[in-house]
JSON list of C-alpha atoms in Angstrom, two decimals:
[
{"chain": "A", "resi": 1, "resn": "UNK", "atom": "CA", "xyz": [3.17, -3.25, -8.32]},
{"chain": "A", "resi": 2, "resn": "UNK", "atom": "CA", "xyz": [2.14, 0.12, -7.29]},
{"chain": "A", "resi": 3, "resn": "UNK", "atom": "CA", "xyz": [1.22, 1.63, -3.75]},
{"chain": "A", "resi": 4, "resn": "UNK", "atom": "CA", "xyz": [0.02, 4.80, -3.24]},
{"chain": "A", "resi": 5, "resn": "UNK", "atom": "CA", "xyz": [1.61, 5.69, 0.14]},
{"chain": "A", "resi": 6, "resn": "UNK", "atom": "CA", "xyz": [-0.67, 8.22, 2.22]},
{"chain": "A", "resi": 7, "resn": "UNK", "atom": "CA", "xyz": [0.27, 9.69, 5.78]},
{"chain": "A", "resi": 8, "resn": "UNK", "atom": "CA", "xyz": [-2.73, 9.77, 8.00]},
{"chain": "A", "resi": 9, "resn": "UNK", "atom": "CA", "xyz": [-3.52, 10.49, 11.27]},
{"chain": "A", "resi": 10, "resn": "UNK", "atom": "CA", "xyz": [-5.72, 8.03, 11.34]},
{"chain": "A", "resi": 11, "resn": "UNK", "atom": "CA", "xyz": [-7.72, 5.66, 8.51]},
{"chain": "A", "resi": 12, "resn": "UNK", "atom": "CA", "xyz": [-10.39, 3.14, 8.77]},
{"chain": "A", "resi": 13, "resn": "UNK", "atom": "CA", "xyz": [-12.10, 0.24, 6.39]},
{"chain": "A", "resi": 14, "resn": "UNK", "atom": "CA", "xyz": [-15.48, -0.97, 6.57]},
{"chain": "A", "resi": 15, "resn": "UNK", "atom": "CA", "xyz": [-17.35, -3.58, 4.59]},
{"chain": "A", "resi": 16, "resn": "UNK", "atom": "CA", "xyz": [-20.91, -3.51, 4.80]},
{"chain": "A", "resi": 17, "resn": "UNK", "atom": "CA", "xyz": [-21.04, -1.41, 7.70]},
{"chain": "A", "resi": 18, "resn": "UNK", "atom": "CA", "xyz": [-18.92, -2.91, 9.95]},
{"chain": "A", "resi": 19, "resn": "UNK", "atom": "CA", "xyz": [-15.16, -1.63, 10.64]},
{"chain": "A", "resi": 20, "resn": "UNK", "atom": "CA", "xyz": [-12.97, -4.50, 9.87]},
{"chain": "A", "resi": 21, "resn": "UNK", "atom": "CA", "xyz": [-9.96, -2.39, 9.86]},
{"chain": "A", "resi": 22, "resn": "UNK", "atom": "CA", "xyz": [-8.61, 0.95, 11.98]},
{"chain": "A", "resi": 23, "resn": "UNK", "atom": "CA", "xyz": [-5.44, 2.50, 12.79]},
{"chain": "A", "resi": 24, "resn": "UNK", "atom": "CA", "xyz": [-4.19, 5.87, 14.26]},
{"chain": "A", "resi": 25, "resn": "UNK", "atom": "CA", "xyz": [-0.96, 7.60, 13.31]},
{"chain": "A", "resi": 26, "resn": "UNK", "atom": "CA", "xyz": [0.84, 5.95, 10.47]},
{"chain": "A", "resi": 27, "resn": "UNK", "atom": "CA", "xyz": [-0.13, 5.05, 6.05]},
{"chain": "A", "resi": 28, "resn": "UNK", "atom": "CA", "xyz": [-2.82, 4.30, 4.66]},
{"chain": "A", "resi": 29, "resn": "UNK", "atom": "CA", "xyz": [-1.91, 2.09, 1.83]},
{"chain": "A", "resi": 30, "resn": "UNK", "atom": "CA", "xyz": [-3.76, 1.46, -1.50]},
{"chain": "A", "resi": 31, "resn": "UNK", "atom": "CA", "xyz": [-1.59, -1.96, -2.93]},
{"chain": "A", "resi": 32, "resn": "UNK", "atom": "CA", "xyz": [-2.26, -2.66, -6.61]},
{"chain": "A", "resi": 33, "resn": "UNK", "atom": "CA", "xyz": [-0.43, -5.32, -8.81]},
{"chain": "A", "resi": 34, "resn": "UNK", "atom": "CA", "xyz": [0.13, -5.44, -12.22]},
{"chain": "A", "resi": 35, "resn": "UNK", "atom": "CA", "xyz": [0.86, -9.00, -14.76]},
{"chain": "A", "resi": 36, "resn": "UNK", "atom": "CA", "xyz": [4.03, -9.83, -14.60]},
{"chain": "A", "resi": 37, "resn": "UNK", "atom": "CA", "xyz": [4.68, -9.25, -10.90]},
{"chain": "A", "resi": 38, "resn": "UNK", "atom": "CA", "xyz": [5.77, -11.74, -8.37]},
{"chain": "A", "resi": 39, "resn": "UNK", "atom": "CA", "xyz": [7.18, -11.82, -4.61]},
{"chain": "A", "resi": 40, "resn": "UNK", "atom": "CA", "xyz": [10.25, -9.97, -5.64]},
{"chain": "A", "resi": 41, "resn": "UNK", "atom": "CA", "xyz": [8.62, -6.88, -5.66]},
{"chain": "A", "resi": 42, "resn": "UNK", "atom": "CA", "xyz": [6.90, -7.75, -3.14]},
{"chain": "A", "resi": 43, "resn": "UNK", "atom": "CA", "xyz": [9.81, -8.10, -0.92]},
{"chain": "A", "resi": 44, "resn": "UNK", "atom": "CA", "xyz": [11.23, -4.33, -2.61]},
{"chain": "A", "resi": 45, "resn": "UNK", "atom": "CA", "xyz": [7.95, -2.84, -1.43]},
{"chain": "A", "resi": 46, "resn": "UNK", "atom": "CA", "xyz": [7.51, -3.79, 1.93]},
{"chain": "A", "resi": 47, "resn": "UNK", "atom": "CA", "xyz": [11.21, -2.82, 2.74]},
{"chain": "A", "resi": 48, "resn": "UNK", "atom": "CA", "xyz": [10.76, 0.65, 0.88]},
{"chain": "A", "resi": 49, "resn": "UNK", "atom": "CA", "xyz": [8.00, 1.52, 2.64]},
{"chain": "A", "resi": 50, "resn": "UNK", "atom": "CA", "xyz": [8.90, -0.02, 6.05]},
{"chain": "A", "resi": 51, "resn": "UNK", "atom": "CA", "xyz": [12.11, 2.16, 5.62]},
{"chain": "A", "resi": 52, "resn": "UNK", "atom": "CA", "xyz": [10.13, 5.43, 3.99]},
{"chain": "A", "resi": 53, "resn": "UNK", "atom": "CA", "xyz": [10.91, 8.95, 6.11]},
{"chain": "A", "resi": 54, "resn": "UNK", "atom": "CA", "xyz": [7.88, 10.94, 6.02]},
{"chain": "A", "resi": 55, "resn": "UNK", "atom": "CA", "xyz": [7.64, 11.53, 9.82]},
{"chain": "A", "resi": 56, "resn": "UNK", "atom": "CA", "xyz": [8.75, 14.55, 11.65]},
{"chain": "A", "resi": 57, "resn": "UNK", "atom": "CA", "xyz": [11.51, 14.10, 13.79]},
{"chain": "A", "resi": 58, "resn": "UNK", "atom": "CA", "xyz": [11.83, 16.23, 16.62]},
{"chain": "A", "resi": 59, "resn": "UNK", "atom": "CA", "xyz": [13.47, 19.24, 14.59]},
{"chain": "A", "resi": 60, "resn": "UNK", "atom": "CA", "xyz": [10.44, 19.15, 11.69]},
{"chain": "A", "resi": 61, "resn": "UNK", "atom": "CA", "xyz": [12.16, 17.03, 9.55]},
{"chain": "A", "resi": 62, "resn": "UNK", "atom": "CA", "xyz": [10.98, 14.52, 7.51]},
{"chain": "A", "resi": 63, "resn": "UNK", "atom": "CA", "xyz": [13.67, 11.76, 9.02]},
{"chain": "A", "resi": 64, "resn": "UNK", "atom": "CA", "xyz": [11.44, 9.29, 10.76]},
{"chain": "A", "resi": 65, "resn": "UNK", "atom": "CA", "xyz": [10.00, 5.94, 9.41]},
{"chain": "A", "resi": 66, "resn": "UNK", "atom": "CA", "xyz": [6.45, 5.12, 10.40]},
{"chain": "A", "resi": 67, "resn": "UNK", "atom": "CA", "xyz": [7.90, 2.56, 13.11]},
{"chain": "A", "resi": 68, "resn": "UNK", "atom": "CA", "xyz": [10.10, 5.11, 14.71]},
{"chain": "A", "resi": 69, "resn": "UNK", "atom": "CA", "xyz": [7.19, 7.18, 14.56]},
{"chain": "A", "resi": 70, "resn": "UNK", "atom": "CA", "xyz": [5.41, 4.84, 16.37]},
{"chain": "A", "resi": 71, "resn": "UNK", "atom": "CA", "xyz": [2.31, 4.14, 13.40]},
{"chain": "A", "resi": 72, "resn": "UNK", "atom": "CA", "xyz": [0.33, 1.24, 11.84]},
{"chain": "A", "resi": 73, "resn": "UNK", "atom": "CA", "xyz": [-0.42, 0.73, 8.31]},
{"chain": "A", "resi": 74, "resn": "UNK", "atom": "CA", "xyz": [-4.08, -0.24, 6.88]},
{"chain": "A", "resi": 75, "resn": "UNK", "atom": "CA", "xyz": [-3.37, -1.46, 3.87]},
{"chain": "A", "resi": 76, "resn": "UNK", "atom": "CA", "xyz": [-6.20, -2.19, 0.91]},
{"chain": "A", "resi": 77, "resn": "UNK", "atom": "CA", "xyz": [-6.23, -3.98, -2.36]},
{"chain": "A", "resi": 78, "resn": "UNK", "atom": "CA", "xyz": [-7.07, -2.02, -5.05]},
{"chain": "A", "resi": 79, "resn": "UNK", "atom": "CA", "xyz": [-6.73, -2.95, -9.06]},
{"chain": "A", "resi": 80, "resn": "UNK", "atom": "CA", "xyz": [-8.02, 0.05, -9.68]},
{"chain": "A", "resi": 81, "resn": "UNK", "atom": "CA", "xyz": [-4.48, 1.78, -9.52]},
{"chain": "A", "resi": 82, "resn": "UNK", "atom": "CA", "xyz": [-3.86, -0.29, -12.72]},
{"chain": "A", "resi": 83, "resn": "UNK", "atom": "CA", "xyz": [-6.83, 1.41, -14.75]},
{"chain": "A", "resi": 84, "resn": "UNK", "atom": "CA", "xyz": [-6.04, 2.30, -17.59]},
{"chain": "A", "resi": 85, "resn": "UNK", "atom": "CA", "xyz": [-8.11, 5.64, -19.41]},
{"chain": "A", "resi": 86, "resn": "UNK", "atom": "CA", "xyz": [-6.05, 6.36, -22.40]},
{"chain": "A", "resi": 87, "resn": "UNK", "atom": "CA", "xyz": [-8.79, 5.22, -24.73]},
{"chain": "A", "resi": 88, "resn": "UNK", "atom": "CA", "xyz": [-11.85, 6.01, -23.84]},
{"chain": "A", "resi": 89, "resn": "UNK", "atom": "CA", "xyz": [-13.82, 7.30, -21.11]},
{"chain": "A", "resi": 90, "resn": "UNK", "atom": "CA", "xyz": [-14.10, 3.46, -19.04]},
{"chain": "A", "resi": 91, "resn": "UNK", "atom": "CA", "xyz": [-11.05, 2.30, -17.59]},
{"chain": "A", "resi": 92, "resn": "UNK", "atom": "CA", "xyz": [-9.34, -1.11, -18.99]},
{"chain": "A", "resi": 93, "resn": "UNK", "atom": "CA", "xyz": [-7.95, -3.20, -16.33]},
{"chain": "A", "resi": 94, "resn": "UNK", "atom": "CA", "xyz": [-5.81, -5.54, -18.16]},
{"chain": "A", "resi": 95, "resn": "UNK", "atom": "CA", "xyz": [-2.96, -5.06, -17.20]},
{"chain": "A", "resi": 96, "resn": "UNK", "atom": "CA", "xyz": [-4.36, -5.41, -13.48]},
{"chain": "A", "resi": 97, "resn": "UNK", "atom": "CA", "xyz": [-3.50, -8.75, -12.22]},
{"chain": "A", "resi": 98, "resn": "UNK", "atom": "CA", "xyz": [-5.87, -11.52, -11.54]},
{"chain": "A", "resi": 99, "resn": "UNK", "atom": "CA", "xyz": [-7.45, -11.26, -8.19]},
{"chain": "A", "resi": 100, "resn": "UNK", "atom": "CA", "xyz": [-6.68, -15.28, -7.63]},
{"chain": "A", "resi": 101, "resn": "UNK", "atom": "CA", "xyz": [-3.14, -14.06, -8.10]},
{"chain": "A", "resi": 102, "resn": "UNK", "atom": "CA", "xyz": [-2.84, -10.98, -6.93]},
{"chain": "A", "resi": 103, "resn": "UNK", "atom": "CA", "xyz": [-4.46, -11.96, -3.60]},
{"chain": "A", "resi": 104, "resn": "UNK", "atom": "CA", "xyz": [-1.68, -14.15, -1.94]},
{"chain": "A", "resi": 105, "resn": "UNK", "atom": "CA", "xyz": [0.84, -11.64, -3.17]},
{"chain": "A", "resi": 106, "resn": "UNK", "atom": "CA", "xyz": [-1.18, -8.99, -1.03]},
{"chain": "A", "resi": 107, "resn": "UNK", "atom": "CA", "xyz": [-0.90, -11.56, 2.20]},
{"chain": "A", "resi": 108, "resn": "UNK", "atom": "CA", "xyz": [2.81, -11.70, 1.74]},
{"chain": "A", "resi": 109, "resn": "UNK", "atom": "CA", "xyz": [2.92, -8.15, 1.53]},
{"chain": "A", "resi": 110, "resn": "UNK", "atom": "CA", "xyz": [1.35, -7.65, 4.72]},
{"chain": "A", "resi": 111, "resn": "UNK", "atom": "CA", "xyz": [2.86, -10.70, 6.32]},
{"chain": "A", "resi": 112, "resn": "UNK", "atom": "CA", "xyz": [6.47, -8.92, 4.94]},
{"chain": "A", "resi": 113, "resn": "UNK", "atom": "CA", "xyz": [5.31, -5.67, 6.70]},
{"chain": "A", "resi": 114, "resn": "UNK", "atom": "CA", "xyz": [3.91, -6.99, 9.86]},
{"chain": "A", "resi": 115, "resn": "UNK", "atom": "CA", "xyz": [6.77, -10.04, 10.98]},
{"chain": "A", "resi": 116, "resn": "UNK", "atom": "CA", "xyz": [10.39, -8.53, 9.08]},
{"chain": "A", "resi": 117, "resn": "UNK", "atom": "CA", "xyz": [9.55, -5.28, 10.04]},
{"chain": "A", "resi": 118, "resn": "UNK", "atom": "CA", "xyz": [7.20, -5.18, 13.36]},
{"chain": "A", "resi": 119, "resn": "UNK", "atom": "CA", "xyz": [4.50, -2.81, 11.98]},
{"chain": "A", "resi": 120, "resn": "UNK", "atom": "CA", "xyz": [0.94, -3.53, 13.31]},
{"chain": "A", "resi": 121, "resn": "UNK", "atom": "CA", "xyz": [-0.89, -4.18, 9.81]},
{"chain": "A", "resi": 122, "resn": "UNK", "atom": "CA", "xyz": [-4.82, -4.05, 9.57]},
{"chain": "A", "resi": 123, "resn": "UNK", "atom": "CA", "xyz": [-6.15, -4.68, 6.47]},
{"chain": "A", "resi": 124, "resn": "UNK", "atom": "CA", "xyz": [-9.64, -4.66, 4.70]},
{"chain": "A", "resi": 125, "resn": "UNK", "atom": "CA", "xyz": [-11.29, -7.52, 2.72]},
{"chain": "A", "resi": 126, "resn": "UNK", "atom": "CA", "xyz": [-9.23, -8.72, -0.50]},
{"chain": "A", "resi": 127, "resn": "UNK", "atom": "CA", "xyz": [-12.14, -8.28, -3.49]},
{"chain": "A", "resi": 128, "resn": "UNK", "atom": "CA", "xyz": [-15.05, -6.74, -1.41]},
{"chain": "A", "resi": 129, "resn": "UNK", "atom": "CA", "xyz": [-16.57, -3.39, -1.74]},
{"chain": "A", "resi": 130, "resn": "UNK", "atom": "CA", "xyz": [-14.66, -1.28, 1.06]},
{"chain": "A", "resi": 131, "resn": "UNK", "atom": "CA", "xyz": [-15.48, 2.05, 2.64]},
{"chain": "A", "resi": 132, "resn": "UNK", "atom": "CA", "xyz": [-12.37, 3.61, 3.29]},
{"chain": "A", "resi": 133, "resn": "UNK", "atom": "CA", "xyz": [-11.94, 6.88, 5.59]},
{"chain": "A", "resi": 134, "resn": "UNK", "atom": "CA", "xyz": [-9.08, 8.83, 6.60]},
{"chain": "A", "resi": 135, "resn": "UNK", "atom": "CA", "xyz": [-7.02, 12.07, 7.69]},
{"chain": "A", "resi": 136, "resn": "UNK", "atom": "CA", "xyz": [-4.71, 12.61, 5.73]},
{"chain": "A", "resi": 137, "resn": "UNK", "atom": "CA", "xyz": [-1.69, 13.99, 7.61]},
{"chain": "A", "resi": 138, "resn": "UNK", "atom": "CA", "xyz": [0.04, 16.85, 5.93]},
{"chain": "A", "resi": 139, "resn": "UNK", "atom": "CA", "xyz": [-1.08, 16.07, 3.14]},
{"chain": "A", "resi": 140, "resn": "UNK", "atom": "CA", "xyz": [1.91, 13.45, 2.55]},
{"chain": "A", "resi": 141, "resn": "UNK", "atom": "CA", "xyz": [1.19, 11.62, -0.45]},
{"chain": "A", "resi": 142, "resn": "UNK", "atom": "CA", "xyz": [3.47, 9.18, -2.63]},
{"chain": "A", "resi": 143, "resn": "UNK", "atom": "CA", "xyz": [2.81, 7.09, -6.01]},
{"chain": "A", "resi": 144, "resn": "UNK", "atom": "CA", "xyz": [5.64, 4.06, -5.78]},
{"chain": "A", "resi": 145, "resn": "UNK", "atom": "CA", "xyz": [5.75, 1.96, -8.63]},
{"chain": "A", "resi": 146, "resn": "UNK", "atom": "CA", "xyz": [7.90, -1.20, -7.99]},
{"chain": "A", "resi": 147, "resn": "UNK", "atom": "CA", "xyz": [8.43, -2.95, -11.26]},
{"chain": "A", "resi": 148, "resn": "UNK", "atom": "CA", "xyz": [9.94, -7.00, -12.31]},
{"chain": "A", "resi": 149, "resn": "UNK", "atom": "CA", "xyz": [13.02, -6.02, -13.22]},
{"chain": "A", "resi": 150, "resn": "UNK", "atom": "CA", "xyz": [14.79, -7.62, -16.12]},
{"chain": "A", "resi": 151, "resn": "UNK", "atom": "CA", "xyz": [16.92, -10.44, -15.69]},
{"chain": "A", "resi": 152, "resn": "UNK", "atom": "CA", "xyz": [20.16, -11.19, -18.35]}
]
């Protein structure tokens, strides 16, 4: 699973036209999963990033999480993140899970997000073609790769 973690200001999603998705302060999330993944690291995300201090406290610092900050998240599916361009000039996407697989691990992201953590979660449309915009705050910026980890 990887997330590419972006601070904004404020970030909207629209699908043929129409806004189905806005927030203000808070991350704009891009959520991609890879084979082999499953709710564990679904769980590992969701608290990372519910927990991640890229907010300013009142001294500058980065030592606030986006709830204390007082943000949303829009998050967006996107296999993209799992292109791969090491041979040749178009991107394979196998090792980009299955959208029929990948899209309930997506809900229980954002259901994770949204009811353990109390963070107002918009989202876009799993699988359509999405115009995203944002304002990217700072710029803060973060790649987080959770991976299955190995069992004995």
């Amino acid at each position: 699973m990887k997330v590419v973690v972006q601070r904004v200001s404020r970030a909207s999603v629209a699908v043929d036209g129409h806004v189905v998705g806005a927030i203000g302060t808070g991350f704009l999330l891009l959520v991609g999963f890879a084979r082999g993944d499953s709710i564990a690291e679904v769980m590992r995300a969701a608290r990372k990033i519910a927990l991640l201090r890229v907010f300013s406290d009142d001294s500058g610092k980065l030592n606030r999480n986006v709830v204390e900050a007082g943000g949303a998240i829009l998050s967006i599916s996107q296999f993209t993140l799992y292109g791969d361009v090491s041979d040749g000039n178009r991107p394979s996407f196998t090792k980009a899970l299955a959208g029929s697989d990948a899209e309930p691990l997506f809900d229980a992201f954002n259901f994770e997000l949204s009811k353990t953590y109390g963070i107002h979660v918009e989202t876009g449309v799993f699988g359509a073609h999405m115009a995203v915009s944002l304002e990217n705050d700072g710029p803060v910026t973060i790649l987080a790769t959770f991976e299955p980890k190995e069992t004995d």
